[in-house]
Coordinates of C-alpha atoms and ligand atoms in Angstrom, one line a residue:
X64 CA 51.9 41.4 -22.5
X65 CA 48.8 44.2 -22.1
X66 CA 47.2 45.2 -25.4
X67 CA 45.7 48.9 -24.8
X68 CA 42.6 49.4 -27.0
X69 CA 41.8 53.2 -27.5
X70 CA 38.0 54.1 -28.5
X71 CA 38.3 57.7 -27.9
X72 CA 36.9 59.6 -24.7
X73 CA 37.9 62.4 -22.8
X74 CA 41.2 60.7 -22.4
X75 CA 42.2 61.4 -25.8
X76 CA 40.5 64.6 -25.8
X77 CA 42.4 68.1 -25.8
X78 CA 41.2 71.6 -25.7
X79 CA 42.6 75.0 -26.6
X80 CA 43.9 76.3 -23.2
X81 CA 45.0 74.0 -20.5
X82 CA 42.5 75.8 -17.8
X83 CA 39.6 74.7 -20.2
X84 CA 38.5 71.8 -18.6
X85 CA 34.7 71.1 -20.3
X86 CA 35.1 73.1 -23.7
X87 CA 37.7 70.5 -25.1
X88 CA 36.8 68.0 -28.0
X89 CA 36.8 64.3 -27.0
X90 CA 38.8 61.2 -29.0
X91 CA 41.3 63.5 -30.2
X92 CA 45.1 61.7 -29.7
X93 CA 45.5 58.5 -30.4
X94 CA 45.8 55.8 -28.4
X95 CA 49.7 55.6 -28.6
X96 CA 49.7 59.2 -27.7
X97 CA 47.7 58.8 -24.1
X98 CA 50.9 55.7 -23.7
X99 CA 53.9 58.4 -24.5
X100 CA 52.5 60.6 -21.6
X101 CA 52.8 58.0 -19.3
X102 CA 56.7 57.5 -18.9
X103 CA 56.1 55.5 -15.8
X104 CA 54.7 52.5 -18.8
X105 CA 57.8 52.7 -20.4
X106 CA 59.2 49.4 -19.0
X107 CA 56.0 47.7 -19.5
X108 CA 55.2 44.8 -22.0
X109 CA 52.4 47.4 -23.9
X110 CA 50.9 47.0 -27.7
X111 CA 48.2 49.4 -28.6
X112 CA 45.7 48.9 -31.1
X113 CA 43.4 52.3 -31.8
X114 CA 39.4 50.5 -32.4
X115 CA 37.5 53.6 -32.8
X116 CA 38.1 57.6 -32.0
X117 CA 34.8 58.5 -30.5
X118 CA 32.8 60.6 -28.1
X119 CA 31.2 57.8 -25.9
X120 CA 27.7 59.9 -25.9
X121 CA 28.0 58.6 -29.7
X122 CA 28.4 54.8 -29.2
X123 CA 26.6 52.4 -31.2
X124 CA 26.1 48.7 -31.7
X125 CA 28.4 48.8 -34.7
X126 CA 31.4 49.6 -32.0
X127 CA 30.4 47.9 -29.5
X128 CA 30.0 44.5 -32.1
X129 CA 33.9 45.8 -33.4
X130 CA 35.2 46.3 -29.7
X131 CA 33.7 42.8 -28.7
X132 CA 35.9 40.9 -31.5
X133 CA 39.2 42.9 -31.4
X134 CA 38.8 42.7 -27.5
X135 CA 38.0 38.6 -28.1
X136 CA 41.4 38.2 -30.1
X137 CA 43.3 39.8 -27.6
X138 CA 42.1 37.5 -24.6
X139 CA 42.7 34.2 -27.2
X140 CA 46.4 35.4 -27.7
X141 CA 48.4 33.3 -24.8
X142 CA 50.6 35.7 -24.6
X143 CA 48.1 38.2 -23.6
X144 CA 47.8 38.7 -19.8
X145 CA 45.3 41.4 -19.9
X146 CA 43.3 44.3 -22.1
X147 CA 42.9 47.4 -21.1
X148 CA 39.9 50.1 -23.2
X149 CA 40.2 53.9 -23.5
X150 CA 36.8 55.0 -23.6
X151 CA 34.6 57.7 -22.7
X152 CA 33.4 58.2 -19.0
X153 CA 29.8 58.7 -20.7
X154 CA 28.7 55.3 -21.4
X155 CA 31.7 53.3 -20.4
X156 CA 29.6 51.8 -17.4
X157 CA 27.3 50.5 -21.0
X158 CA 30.3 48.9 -22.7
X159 CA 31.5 47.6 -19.5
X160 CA 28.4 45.4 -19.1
X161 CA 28.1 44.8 -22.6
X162 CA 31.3 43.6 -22.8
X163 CA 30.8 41.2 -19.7
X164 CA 27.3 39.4 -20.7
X165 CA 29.4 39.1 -23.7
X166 CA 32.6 37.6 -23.2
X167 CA 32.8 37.3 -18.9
X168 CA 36.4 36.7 -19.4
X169 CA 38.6 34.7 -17.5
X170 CA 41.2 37.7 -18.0
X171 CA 41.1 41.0 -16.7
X172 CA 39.4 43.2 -19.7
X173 CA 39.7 46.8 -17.8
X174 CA 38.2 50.1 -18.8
X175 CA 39.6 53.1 -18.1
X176 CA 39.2 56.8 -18.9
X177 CA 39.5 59.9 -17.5
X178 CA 37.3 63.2 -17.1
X179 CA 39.4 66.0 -17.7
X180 CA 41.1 66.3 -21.2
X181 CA 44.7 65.3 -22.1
X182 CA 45.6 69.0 -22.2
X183 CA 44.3 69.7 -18.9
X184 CA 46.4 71.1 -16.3
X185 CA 46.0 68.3 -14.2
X186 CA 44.7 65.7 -16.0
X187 CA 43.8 62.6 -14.7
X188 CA 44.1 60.2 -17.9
X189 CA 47.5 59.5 -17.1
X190 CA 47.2 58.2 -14.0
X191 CA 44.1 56.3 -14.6
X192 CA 45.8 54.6 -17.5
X193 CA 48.9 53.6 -15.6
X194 CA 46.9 52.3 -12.3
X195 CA 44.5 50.1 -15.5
X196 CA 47.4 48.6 -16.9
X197 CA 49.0 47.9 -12.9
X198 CA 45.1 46.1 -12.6
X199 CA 45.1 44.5 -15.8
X200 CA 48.9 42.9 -14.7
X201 CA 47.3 41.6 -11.5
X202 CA 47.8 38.0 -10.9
X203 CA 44.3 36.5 -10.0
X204 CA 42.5 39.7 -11.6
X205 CA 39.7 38.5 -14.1
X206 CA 36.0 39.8 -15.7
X207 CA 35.3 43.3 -17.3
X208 CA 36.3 46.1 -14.2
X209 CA 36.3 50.1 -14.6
X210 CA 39.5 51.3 -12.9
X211 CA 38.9 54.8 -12.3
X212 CA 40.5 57.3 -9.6
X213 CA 42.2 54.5 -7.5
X214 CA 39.6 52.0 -7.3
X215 CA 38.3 48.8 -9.3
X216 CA 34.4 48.9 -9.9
X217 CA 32.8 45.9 -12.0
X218 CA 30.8 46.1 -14.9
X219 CA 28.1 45.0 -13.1
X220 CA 27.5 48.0 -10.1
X221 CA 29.5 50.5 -12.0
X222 CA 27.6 53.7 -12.6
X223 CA 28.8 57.5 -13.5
X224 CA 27.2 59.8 -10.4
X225 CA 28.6 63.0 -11.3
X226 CA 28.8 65.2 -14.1
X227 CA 32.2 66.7 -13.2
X228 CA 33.9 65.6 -10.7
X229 CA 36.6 63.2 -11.3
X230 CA 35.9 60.5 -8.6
X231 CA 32.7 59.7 -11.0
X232 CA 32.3 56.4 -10.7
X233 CA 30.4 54.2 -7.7
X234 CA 29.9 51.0 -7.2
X235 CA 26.4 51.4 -6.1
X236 CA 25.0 48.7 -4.7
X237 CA 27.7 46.6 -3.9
X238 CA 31.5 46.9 -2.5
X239 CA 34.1 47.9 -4.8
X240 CA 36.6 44.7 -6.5
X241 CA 39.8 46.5 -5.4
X242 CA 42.0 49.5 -4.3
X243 CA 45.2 51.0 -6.6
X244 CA 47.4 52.7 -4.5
X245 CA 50.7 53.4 -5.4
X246 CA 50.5 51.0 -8.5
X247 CA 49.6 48.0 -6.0
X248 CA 46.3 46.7 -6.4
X249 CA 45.1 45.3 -3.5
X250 CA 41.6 43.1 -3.6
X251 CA 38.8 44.1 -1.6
X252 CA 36.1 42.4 -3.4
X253 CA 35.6 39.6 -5.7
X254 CA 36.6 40.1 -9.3
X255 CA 33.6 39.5 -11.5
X256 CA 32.9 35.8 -12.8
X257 CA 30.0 35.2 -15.4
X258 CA 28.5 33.0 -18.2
X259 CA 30.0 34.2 -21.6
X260 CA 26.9 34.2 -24.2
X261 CA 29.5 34.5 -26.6
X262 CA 30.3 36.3 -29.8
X263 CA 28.1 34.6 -32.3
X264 CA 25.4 35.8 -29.8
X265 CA 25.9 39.1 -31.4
X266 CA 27.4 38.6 -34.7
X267 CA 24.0 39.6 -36.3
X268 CA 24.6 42.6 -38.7
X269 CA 23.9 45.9 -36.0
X270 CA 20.9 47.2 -38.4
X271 CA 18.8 44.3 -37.6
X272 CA 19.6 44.1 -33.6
X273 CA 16.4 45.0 -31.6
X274 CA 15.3 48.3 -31.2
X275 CA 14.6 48.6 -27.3
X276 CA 14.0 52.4 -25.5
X277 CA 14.0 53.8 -22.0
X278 CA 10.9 55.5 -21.1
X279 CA 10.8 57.1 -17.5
X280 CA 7.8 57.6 -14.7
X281 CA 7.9 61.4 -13.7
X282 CA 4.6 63.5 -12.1
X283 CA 2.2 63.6 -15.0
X284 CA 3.8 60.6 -17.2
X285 CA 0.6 59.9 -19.7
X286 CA 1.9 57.0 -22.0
X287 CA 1.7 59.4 -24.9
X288 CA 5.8 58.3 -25.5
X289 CA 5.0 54.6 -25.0
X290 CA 2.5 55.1 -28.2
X291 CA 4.8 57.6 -30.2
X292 CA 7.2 54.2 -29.9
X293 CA 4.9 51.7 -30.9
X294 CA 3.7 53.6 -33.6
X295 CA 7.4 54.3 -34.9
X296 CA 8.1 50.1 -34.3
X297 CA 9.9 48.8 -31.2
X298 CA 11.3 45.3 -29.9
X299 CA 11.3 46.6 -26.2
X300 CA 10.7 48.9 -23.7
X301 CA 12.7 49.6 -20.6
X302 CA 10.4 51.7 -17.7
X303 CA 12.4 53.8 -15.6
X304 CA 10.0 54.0 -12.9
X305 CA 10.2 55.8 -9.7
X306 CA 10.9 53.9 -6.4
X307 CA 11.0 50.5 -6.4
X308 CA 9.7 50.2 -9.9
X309 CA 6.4 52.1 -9.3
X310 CA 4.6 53.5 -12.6
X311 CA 1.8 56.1 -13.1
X312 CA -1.4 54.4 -13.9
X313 CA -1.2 56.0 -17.5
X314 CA 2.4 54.4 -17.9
X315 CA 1.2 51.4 -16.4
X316 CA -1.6 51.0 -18.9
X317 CA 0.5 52.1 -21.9
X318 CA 3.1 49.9 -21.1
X319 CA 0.6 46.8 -20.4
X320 CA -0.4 47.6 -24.0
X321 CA 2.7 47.7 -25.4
X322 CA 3.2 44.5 -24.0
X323 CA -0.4 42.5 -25.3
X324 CA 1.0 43.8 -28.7
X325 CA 4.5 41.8 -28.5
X326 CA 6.5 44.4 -27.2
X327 CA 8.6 43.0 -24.3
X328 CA 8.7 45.5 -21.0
X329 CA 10.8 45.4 -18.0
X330 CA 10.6 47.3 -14.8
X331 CA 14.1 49.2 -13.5
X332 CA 14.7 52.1 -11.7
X333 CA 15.2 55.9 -11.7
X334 CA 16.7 55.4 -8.4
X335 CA 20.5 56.1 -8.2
X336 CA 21.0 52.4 -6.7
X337 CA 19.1 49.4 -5.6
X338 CA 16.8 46.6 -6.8
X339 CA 12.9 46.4 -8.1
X340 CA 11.3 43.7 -6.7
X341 CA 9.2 41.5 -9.0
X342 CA 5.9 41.2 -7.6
X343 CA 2.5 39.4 -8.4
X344 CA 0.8 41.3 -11.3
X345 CA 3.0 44.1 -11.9
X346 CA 5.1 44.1 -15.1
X347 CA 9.1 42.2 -14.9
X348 CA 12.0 43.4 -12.9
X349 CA 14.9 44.3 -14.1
X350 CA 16.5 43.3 -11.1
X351 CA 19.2 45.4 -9.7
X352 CA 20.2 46.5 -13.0
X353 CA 20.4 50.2 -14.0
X354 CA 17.7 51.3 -16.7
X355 CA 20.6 51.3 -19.0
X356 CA 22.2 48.0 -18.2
X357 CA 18.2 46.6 -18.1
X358 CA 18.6 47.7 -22.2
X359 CA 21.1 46.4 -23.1
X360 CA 19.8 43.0 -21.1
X361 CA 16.8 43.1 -23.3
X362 CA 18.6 43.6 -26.3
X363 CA 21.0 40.4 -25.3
X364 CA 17.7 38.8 -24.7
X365 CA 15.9 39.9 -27.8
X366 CA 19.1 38.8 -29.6
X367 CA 19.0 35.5 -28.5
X368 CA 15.3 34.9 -29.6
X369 CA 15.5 37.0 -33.5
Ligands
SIN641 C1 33.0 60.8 -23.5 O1 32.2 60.1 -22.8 O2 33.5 60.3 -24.6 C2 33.2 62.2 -23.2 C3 33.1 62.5 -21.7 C4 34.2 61.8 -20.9 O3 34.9 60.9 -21.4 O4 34.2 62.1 -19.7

């Protein structure tokens, strides 16, 4: 059995002509609806449980707290082979690595979405969700993946790269975990393994998790943000800096001072892929993780220590 959880997206979305393929609304049908134009799934042990109806630009720590539960009660169920999540191409790559710090399952948990609407005339939904369910059916498959135009990203590397088109998704610093062709998934990579932290690591109520913002490095970057935030009270601060980490001196300074007060600071990227290397006397690394996956990091972290 594969439970399908629906949170909303451009998969569920429709628009008013079939040609219209970005004025549509998103998390429109329900997740049923996105299994009935599937015939293909018809012969396939499916339930469907809708979680939220949302545009993934809009996702909060109130969904992603409900998603990491219902997702959690799936996987305990022995009957339960897999889960597969409708969501939004926008920040899937965010609830992907959420969901993987958080419950690194030892079954496959695999998002899926599309980036044309339902009512497109060739939408790609429908295939995405049949190849997710063929992934999520795959003996040996395990960890949070992203199955997305005929290949298996993990949570970890996975990152949107284009606004439109619908090959999107890259793994970006890293090979890709598998292939779907034809409804046969064939392993390329390793399928991701982790330490769970666990549910009760974020079972706090969502109003009190830390509050932790992305500030970028760009030609003239003064600080001024860096003080707006601390002014307006903040747990942590995540620097997009340019290159391999590299901040203005204003940054630099603002974010030093952020940090003397007790704000905690890490160093990522603007770069579409690689690592920032810690080094002597310049703030933390983020690692290889994307100045989005670095927040939610610091959040987990933060979590941990409230
Ligand atoms: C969304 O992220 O919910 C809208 C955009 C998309 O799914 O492509």
């Amino acid at each position: 059995m594969i439970v399908i959880l629906g949170t909303g997206g451009t998969i569920a979305g429709t628009a008013k002509t079939a040609s219209d393929g970005v004025g549509y609304t998103a998390a429109q049908l329900r997740v049923e609806d996105l299994l009935a134009a599937v015939p293909a799934l018809a012969g396939h042990k499916l339930e469907a449980q809708q979680v939220a109806q949302l545009d993934s630009k809009d996702m909060d720590f109130a969904t992603w707290q409900r998603l990491a539960v219902a997702v959690q009660q799936q996987l305990d169920r022995p009957e339960v082979s897999g889960v597969v999540i409708t969501h939004g191409t926008d920040t899937l790559e965010e609830t992907a690595y959420f969901l993987h710090r958080v419950l690194a399952p030892a079954k496959p948990v695999v998002l899926t979405a599309a980036m044309r609407p339902a009512t497109a005339l060739a939408p790609d939904g429908p295939q995405n969700l049949f190849d997710a369910v063929q992934v999520a059916g795959t003996p040996g498959a395990r960890g949070v993946v992203v199955a997305f135009a005929g290949r298996v990203h993990d949570a970890v590397q996975v990152r949107k790269t284009h606004s439109y088109r619908v090959d999107t998704f890259e793994s970006v610093d890293g090979a890709v975990v598998a292939r779907v062709e034809e409804g046969s998934v064939r392993t390329v990579g390793r399928w991701p393994a982790g330490e769970a932290l666990g549910l009760a690591h974020i079972a706090a109520p969502t109003d009190r998790w830390p509050r932790v913002e992305i500030v970028m490095n760009h030609a003239g970057a003064n600080g001024a943000v860096v003080r707006a935030l601390r002014a307006s009270g903040i747990d942590g601060l995540v620097a997009a800096g340019t290159g391999n980490g590299t901040l203005s001196v204003a940054l630099d300074t603002a974010l030093r001072e952020a940090e003397a007060g007790g704000v905690r600071v890490v160093r990522s990227t603007r770069c579409d892929a690689g690592p920032v290397m810690d080094l002597p006397g310049l703030l933390p690394s983020a690692g290889a993780l994307s100045p989005v996956k670095a927040r939610i990091e610091l959040i987990l972290a933060l979590l941990a220590e409230a």
